[in-house]
Short mmCIF file of C-alpha atoms and ligand atoms in Angstrom, two decimals:
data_model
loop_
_atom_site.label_atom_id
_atom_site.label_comp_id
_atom_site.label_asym_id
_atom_site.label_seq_id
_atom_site.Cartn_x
_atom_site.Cartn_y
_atom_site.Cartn_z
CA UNK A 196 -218.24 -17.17 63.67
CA UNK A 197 -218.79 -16.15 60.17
CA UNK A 198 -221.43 -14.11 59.24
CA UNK A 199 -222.48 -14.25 55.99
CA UNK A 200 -223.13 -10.85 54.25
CA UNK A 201 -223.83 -10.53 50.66
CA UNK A 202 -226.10 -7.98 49.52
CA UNK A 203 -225.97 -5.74 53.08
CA UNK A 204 -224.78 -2.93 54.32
CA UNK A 205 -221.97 -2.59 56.81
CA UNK A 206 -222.53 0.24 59.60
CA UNK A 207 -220.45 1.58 61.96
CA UNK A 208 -222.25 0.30 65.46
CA UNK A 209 -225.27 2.80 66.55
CA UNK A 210 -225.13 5.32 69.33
CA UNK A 211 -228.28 6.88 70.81
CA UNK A 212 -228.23 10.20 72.14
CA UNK A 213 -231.05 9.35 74.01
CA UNK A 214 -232.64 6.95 75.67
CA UNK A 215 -234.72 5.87 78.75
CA UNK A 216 -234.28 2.78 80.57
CA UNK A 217 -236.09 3.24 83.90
CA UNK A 218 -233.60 1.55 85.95
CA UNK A 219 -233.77 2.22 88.94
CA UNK A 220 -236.99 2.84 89.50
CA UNK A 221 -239.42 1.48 87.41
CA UNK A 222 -238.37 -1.85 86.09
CA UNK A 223 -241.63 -3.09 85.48
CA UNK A 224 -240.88 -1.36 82.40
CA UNK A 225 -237.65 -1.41 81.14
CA UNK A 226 -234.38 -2.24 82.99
CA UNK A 227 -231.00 -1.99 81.68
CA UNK A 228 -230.54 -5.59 80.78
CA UNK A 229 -233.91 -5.55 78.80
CA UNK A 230 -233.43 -2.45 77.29
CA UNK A 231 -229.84 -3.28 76.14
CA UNK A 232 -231.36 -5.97 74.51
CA UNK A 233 -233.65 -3.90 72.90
CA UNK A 234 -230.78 -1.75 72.02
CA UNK A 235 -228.30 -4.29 70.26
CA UNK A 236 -231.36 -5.62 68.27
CA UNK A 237 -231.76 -2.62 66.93
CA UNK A 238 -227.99 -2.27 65.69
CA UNK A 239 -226.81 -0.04 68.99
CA UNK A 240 -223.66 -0.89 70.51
CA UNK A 241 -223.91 2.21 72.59
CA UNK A 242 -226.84 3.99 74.15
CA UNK A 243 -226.77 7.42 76.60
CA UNK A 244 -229.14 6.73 79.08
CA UNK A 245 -231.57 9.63 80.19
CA UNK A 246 -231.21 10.34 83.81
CA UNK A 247 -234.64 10.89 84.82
CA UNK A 248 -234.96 7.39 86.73
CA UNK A 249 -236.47 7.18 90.38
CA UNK A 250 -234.20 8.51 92.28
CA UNK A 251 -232.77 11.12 89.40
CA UNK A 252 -229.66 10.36 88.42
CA UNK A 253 -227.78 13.39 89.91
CA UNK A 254 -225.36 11.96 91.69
CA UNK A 255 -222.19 9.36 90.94
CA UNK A 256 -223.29 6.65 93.22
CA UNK A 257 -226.43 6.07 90.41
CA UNK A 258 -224.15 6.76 87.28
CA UNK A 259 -221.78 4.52 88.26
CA UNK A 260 -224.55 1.73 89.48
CA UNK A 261 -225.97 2.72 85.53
CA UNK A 262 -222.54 2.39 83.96
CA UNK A 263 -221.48 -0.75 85.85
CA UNK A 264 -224.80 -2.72 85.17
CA UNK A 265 -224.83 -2.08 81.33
CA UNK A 266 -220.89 -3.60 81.77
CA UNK A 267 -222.37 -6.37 83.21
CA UNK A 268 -224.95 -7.56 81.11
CA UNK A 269 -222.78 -6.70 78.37
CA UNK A 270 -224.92 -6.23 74.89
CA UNK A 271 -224.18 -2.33 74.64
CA UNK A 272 -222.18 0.37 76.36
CA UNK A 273 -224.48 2.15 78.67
CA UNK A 274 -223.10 5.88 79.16
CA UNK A 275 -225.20 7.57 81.95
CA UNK A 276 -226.76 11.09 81.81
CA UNK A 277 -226.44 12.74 84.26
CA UNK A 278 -228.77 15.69 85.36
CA UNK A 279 -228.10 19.21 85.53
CA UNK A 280 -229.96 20.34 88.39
CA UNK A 281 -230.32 17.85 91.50
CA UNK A 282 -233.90 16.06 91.71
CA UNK A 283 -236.32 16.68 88.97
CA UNK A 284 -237.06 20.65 89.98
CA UNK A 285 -234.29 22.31 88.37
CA UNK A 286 -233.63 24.48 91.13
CA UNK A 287 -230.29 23.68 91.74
CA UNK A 288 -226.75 23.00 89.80
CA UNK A 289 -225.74 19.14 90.15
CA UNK A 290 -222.71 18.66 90.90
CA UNK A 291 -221.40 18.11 87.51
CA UNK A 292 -217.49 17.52 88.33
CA UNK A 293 -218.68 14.67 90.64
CA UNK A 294 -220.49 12.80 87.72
CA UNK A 295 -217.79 13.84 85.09
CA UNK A 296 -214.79 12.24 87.31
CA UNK A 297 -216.88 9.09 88.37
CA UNK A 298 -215.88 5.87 87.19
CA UNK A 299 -219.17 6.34 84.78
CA UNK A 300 -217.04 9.44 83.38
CA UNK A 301 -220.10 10.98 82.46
CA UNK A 302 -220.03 13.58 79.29
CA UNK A 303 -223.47 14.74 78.57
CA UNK A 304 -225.70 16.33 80.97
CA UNK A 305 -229.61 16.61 80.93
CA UNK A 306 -232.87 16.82 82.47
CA UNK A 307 -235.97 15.84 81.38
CA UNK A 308 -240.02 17.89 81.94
CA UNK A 309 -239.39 21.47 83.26
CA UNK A 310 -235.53 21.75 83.95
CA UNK A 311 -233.19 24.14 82.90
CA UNK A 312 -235.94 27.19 81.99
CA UNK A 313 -234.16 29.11 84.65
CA UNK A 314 -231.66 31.33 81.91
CA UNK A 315 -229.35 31.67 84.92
CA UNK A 316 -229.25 28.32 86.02
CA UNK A 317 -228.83 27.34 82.26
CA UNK A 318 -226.35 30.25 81.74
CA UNK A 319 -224.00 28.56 85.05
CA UNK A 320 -224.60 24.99 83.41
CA UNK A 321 -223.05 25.68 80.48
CA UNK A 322 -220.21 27.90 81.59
CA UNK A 323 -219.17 24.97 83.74
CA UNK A 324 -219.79 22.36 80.88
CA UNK A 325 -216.95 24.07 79.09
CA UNK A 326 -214.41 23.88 81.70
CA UNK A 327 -215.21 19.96 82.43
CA UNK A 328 -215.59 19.24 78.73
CA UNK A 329 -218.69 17.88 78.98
CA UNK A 330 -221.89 18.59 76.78
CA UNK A 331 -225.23 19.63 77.72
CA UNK A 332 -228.54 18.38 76.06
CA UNK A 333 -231.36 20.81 76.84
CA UNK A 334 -234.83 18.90 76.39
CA UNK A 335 -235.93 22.52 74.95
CA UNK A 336 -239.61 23.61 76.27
CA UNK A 337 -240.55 26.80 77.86
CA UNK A 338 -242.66 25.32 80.76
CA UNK A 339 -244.96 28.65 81.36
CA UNK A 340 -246.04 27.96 77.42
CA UNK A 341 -246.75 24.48 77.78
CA UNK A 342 -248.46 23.87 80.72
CA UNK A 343 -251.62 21.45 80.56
CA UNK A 344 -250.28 21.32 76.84
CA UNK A 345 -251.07 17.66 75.59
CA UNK A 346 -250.76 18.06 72.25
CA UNK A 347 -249.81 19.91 69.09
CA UNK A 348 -251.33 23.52 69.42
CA UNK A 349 -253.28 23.70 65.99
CA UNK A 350 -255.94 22.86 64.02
CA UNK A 351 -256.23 19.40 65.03
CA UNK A 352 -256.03 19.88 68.58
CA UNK A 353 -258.57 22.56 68.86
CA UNK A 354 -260.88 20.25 66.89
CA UNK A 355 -260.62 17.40 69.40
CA UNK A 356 -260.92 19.41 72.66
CA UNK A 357 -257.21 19.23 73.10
CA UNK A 358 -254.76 21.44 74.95
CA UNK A 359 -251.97 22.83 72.72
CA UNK A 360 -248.42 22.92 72.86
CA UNK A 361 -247.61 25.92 70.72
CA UNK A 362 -244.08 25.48 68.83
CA UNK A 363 -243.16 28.92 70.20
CA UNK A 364 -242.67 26.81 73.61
CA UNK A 365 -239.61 25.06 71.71
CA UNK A 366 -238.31 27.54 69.51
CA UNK A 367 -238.01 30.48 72.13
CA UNK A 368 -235.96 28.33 74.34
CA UNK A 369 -234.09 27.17 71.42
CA UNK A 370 -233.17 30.31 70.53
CA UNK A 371 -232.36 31.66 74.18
CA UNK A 372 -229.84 28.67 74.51
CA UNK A 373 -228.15 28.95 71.15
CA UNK A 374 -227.38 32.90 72.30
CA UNK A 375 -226.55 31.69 75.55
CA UNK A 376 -223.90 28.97 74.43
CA UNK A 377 -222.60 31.22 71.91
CA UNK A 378 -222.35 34.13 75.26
CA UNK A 379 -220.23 31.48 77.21
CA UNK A 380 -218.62 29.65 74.17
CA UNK A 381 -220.24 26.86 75.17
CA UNK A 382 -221.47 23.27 73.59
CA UNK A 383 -225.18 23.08 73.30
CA UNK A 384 -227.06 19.14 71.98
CA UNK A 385 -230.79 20.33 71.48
CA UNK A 386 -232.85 16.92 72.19
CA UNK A 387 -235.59 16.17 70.13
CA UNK A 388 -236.50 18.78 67.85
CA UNK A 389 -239.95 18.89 66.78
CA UNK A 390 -240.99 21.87 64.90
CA UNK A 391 -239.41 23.43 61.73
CA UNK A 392 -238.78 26.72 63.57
CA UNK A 393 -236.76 25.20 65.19
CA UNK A 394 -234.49 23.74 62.52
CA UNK A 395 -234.60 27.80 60.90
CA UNK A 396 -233.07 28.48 64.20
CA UNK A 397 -230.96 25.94 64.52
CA UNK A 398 -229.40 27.00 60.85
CA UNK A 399 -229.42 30.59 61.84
CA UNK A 400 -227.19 29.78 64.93
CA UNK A 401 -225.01 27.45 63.22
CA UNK A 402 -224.22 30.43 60.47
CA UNK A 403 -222.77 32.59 62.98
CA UNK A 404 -220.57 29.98 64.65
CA UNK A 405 -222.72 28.53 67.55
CA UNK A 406 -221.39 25.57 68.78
CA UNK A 407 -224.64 23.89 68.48
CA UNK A 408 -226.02 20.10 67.47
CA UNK A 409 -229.47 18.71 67.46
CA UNK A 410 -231.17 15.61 67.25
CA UNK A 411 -234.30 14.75 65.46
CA UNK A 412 -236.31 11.55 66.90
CA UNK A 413 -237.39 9.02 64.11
CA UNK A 414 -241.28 9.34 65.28
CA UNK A 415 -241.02 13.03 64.21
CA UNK A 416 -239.80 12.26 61.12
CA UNK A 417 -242.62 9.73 59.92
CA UNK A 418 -245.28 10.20 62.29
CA UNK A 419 -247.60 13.79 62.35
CA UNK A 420 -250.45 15.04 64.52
CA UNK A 421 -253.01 13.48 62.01
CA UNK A 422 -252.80 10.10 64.57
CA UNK A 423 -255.00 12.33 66.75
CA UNK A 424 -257.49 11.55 65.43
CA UNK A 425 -257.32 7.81 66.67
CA UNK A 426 -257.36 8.82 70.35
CA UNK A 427 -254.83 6.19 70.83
CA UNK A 428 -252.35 7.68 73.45
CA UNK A 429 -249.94 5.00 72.10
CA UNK A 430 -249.14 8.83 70.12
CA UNK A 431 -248.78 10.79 72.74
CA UNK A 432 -245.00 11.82 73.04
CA UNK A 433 -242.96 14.54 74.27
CA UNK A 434 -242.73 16.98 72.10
CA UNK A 435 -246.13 16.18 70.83
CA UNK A 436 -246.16 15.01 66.98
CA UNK A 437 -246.70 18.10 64.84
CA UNK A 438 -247.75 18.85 61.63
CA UNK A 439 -246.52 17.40 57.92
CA UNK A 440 -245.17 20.13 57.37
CA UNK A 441 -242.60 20.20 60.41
CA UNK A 442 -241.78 16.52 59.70
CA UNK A 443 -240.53 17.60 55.95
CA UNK A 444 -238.90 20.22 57.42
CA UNK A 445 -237.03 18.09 60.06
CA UNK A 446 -236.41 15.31 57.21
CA UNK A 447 -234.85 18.02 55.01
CA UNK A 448 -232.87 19.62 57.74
CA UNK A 449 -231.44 16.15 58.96
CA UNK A 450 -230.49 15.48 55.19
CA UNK A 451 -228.81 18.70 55.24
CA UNK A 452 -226.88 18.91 58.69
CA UNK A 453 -229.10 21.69 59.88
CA UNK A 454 -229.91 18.60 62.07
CA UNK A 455 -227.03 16.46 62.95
CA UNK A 456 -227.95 13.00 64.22
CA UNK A 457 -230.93 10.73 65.22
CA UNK A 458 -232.10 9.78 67.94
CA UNK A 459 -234.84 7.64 69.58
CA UNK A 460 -236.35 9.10 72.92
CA UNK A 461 -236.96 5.12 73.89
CA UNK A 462 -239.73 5.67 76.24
CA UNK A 463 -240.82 2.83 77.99
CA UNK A 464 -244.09 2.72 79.66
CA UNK A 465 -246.33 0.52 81.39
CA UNK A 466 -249.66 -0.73 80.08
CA UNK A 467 -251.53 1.25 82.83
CA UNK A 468 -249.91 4.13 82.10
CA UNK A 469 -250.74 3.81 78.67
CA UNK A 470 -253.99 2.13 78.28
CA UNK A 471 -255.96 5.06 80.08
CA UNK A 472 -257.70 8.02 78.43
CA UNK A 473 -255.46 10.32 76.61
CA UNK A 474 -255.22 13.37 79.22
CA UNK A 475 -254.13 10.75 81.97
CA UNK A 476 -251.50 8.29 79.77
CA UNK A 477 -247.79 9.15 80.19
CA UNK A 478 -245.89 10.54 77.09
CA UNK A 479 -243.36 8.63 75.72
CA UNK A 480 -243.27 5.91 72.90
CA UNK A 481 -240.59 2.74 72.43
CA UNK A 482 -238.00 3.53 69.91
CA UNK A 483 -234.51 1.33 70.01
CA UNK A 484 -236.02 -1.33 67.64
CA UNK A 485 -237.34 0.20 65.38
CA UNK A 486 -235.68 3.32 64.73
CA UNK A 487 -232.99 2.05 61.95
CA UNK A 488 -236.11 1.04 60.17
CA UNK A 489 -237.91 4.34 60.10
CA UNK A 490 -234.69 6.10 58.84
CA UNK A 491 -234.65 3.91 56.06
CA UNK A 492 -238.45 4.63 55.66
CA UNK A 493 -238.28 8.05 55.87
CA UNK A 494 -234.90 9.61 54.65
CA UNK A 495 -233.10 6.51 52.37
CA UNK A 496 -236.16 5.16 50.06
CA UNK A 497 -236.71 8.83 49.67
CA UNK A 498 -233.51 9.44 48.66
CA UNK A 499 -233.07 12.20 51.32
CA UNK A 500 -229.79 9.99 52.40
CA UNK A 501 -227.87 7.24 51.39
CA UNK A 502 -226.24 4.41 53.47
CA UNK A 503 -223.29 6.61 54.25
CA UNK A 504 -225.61 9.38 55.48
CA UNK A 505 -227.12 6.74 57.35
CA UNK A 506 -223.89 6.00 58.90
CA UNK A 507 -223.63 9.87 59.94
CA UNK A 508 -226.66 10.68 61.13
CA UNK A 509 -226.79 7.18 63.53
CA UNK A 510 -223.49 6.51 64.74
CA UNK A 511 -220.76 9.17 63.64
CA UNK A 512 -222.30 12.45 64.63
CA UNK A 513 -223.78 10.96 67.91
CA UNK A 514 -220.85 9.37 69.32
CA UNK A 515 -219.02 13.04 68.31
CA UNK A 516 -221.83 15.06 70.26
CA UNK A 517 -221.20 12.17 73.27
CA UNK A 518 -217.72 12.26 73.16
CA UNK A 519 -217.27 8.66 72.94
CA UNK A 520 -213.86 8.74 71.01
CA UNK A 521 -214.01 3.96 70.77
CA UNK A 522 -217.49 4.82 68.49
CA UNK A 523 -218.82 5.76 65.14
CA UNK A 524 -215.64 5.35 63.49
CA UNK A 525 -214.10 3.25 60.60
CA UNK A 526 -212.45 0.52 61.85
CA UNK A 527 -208.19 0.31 61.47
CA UNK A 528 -206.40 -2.30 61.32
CA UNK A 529 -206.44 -4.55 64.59
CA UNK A 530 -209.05 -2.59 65.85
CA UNK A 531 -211.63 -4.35 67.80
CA UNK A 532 -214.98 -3.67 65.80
CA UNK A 533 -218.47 -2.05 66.68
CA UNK A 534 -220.66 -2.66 63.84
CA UNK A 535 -224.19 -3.27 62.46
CA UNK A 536 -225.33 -5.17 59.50
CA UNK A 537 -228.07 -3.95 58.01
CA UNK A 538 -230.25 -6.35 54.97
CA UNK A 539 -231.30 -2.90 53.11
CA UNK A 540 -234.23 -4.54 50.85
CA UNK A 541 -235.34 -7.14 53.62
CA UNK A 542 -238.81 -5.88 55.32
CA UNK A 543 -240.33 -6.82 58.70
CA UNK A 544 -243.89 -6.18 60.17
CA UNK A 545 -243.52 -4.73 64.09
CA UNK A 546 -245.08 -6.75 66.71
CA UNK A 547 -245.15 -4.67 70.08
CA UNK A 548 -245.37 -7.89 72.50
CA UNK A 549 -242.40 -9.29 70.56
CA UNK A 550 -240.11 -6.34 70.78
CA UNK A 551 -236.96 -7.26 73.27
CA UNK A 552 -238.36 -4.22 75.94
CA UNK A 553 -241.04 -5.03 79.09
CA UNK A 554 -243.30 -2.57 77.70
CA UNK A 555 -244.97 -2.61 74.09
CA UNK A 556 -245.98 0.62 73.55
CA UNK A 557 -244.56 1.41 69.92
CA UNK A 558 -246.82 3.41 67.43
CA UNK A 559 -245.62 1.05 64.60
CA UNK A 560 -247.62 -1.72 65.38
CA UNK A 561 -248.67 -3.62 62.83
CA UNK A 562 -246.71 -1.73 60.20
CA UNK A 563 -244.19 -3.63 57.63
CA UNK A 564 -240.89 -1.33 57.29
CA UNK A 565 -238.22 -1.73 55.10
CA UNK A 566 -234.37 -2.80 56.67
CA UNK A 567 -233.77 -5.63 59.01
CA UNK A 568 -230.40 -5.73 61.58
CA UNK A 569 -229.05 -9.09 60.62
CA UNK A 570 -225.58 -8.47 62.65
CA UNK A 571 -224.63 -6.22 65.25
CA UNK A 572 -221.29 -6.30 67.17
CA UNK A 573 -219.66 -4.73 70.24
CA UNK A 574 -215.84 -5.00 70.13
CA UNK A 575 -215.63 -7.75 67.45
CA UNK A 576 -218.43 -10.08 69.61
CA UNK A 577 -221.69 -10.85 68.20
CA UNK A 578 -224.61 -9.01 70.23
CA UNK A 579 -227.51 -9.56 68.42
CA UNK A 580 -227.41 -12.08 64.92
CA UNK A 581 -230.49 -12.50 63.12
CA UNK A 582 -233.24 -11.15 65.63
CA UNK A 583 -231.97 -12.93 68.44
CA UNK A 584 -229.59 -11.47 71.38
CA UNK A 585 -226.30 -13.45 71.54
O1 LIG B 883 -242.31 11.59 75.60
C1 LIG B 883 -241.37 11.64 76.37
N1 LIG B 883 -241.20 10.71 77.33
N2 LIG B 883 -240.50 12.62 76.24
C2 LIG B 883 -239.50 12.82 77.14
O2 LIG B 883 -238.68 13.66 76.93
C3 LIG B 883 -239.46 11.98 78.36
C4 LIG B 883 -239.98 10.65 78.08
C5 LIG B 883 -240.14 9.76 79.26
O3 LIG B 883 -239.31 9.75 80.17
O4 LIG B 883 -241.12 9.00 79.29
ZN1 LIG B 884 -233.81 18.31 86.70
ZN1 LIG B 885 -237.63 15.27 76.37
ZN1 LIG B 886 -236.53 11.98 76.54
#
């Protein structure tokens, strides 16, 4: 098929760092044939997917189910992640060799809520990441700082009666792991950063050699804690939306490098789980669909980056971090292609209940954003043409 393409811009495929599908476990909200969907809509041809599910994935019978399944449906290459530490306590070392040598071949490592504080646990984790080559993404929070925390500990929070989540929680962490990777020469991905402490920390390890990367979500780059103020927990996220000055910070540092790539934190969750009052709804907002759209909001019509930055930021420093050596790369000659085709001055308006996911809960509905996916493809086949999944 040809695909017409005057006037767009030609992408090396997305990767995301990070993303939940909740298979298995809770497919009434996302599984991984919906949320591949969702993912090659949104110009992804490969996705890591976050291994809290139901049971955790921290073993290689569930990587390999993960792996297998996104084969099988087919729309996007879904690279499980596996978890550090066995269940969702964080007591314990996974066992990481098990996962890496799977038929999954799994090469980043995480946990998600209060994992991987332990500094010895942490310390172990990343002197065995070396050895197996693998990468570990700390989803950086320092639990005994955060606890009851349901939102941005400032001004705005205190006004509404809300418990904060101080930006120390993220940056002390932070900081701990940088000096620990650097102790055991290790790789370190820092998931979502949030707060522009962090970023100073993040340049202050890079400067002495860390081996350090970071990700930046595209919520924190647009969105701030002023949508508070609408009591709508459709904004309550993980790390909480901070302040306008954080999100110029991150949007500068991202420009820069300070922050390497982007990616979305796809959280899917169920109406229920949602629609309650804000202390009760589960954090988490959609991201797959959207997210090329919000980078073009927030860093290319400001001129922060241009289309080749874009290419950076979404596909060739993430599928570097993930070690995924068939992405983010030009394409040679005879080389099957993964690419996305982006209509820069085209605009859409977001429609939660028509996004490709179970769930709906995106904080961009009703908004009109700039840059539509018209093309994406995963070795040289058509995945998604024109808003509809091929
Ligand atoms: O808001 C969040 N939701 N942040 C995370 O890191 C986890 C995620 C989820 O699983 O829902
Ligand atoms: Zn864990
Ligand atoms: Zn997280
Ligand atoms: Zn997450």
């Amino acid at each position: 098929e040809i695909v017409e393409a005057g006037g767009q811009v030609l992408l090396p495929g997305f990767v995301d760092l990070h993303t939940h599908l909740r298979e298995p476990g809770r497919e009434d909200t996302e599984t991984i044939e919906t949320g591949s969907a969702a993912a090659a809509l949104g110009g992804y041809t490969a996705v890591f997917a976050m291994a809290n599910t139901d049971p955790v994935a921290d073993n290689a019978v569930i990587v390999d189910h993960v792996w297998r399944r996104g084969q099988e449906v087919g729309l996007v290459d879904v690279h499980p992640v596996g978890a550090v530490t066995v269940g969702l306590k964080g007591e314990k070392l996974a066992e990481l060799g098990t996962m890496a040598k799977s038929q999954a071949q799994v090469k980043v490592f995480s946990d998600d809520g209060l994992c991987v504080a332990d500094p010895l646990l942490m310390r172990r984790a990343l002197e065995y990441s070396t050895a197996l080559d693998v990468v570990i993404a700390q989803h950086a929070e320092e639990p005994r700082l955060t606890v009851g925390a349901q939102a941005h500990e400032g001004e705005r929070a205190a006004r509404l009666g809300y418990t904060g989540w101080p930006a120390a929680a993220e940056e002390s962490i932070v900081a701990r792991d940088c000096l620990l990777a650097r102790h055991a020469n290790a790789r370190l991905h820092v998931c979502h950063v949030s707060t522009s402490g962090t970023a100073d920390v993040l340049a202050w390890a890079k400067d002495r050699g860390t081996k350090v990367s970071a990700e930046v979500t595209p919520h924190h780059l647009l969105l701030t804690d002023e949508r508070l103020a609408t009591y709508d927990p459709v904004n309550k996220v993980n790390p909480p939306l901070r302040t306008e000055s954080d999100a110029e910070k991150l949007r500068t540092a991202l420009a820069e490098g300070v922050i390497d790539c982007v990616a979305t934190d796809h959280a899917p969750h169920a109406v229920q789980d949602k629609d309650t009052e804000w202390s009760a709804a589960r954090p988490g907002m959609l991201g797959l669909q959207t997210a090329l759209s919000i980078v073009a909001e927030t860093m290319v019509r400001t001129g922060l980056l241009d289309w080749r930055g874009v290419a950076r930021v979404m596909s060739e420093r993430p599928a570097e971090i993930g070690n995924l050596a068939d992405q983010g790369r030009p394409i040679a000659v005879g080389e099957p292609a993964n690419l996305t085709l982006v209509d820069p001055d085209a605009e859409w308006t977001v429609r939660g209940a028509e996004l490709a996911s179970i769930a709906a809960n995106t904080p961009y509905e009703g908004m009109r954003l700039p840059g539509v996916v018209t093309a994406t493809l995963l070795r040289g086949r058509l995945t998604a043409r024109d808003g509809k999944v091929c």
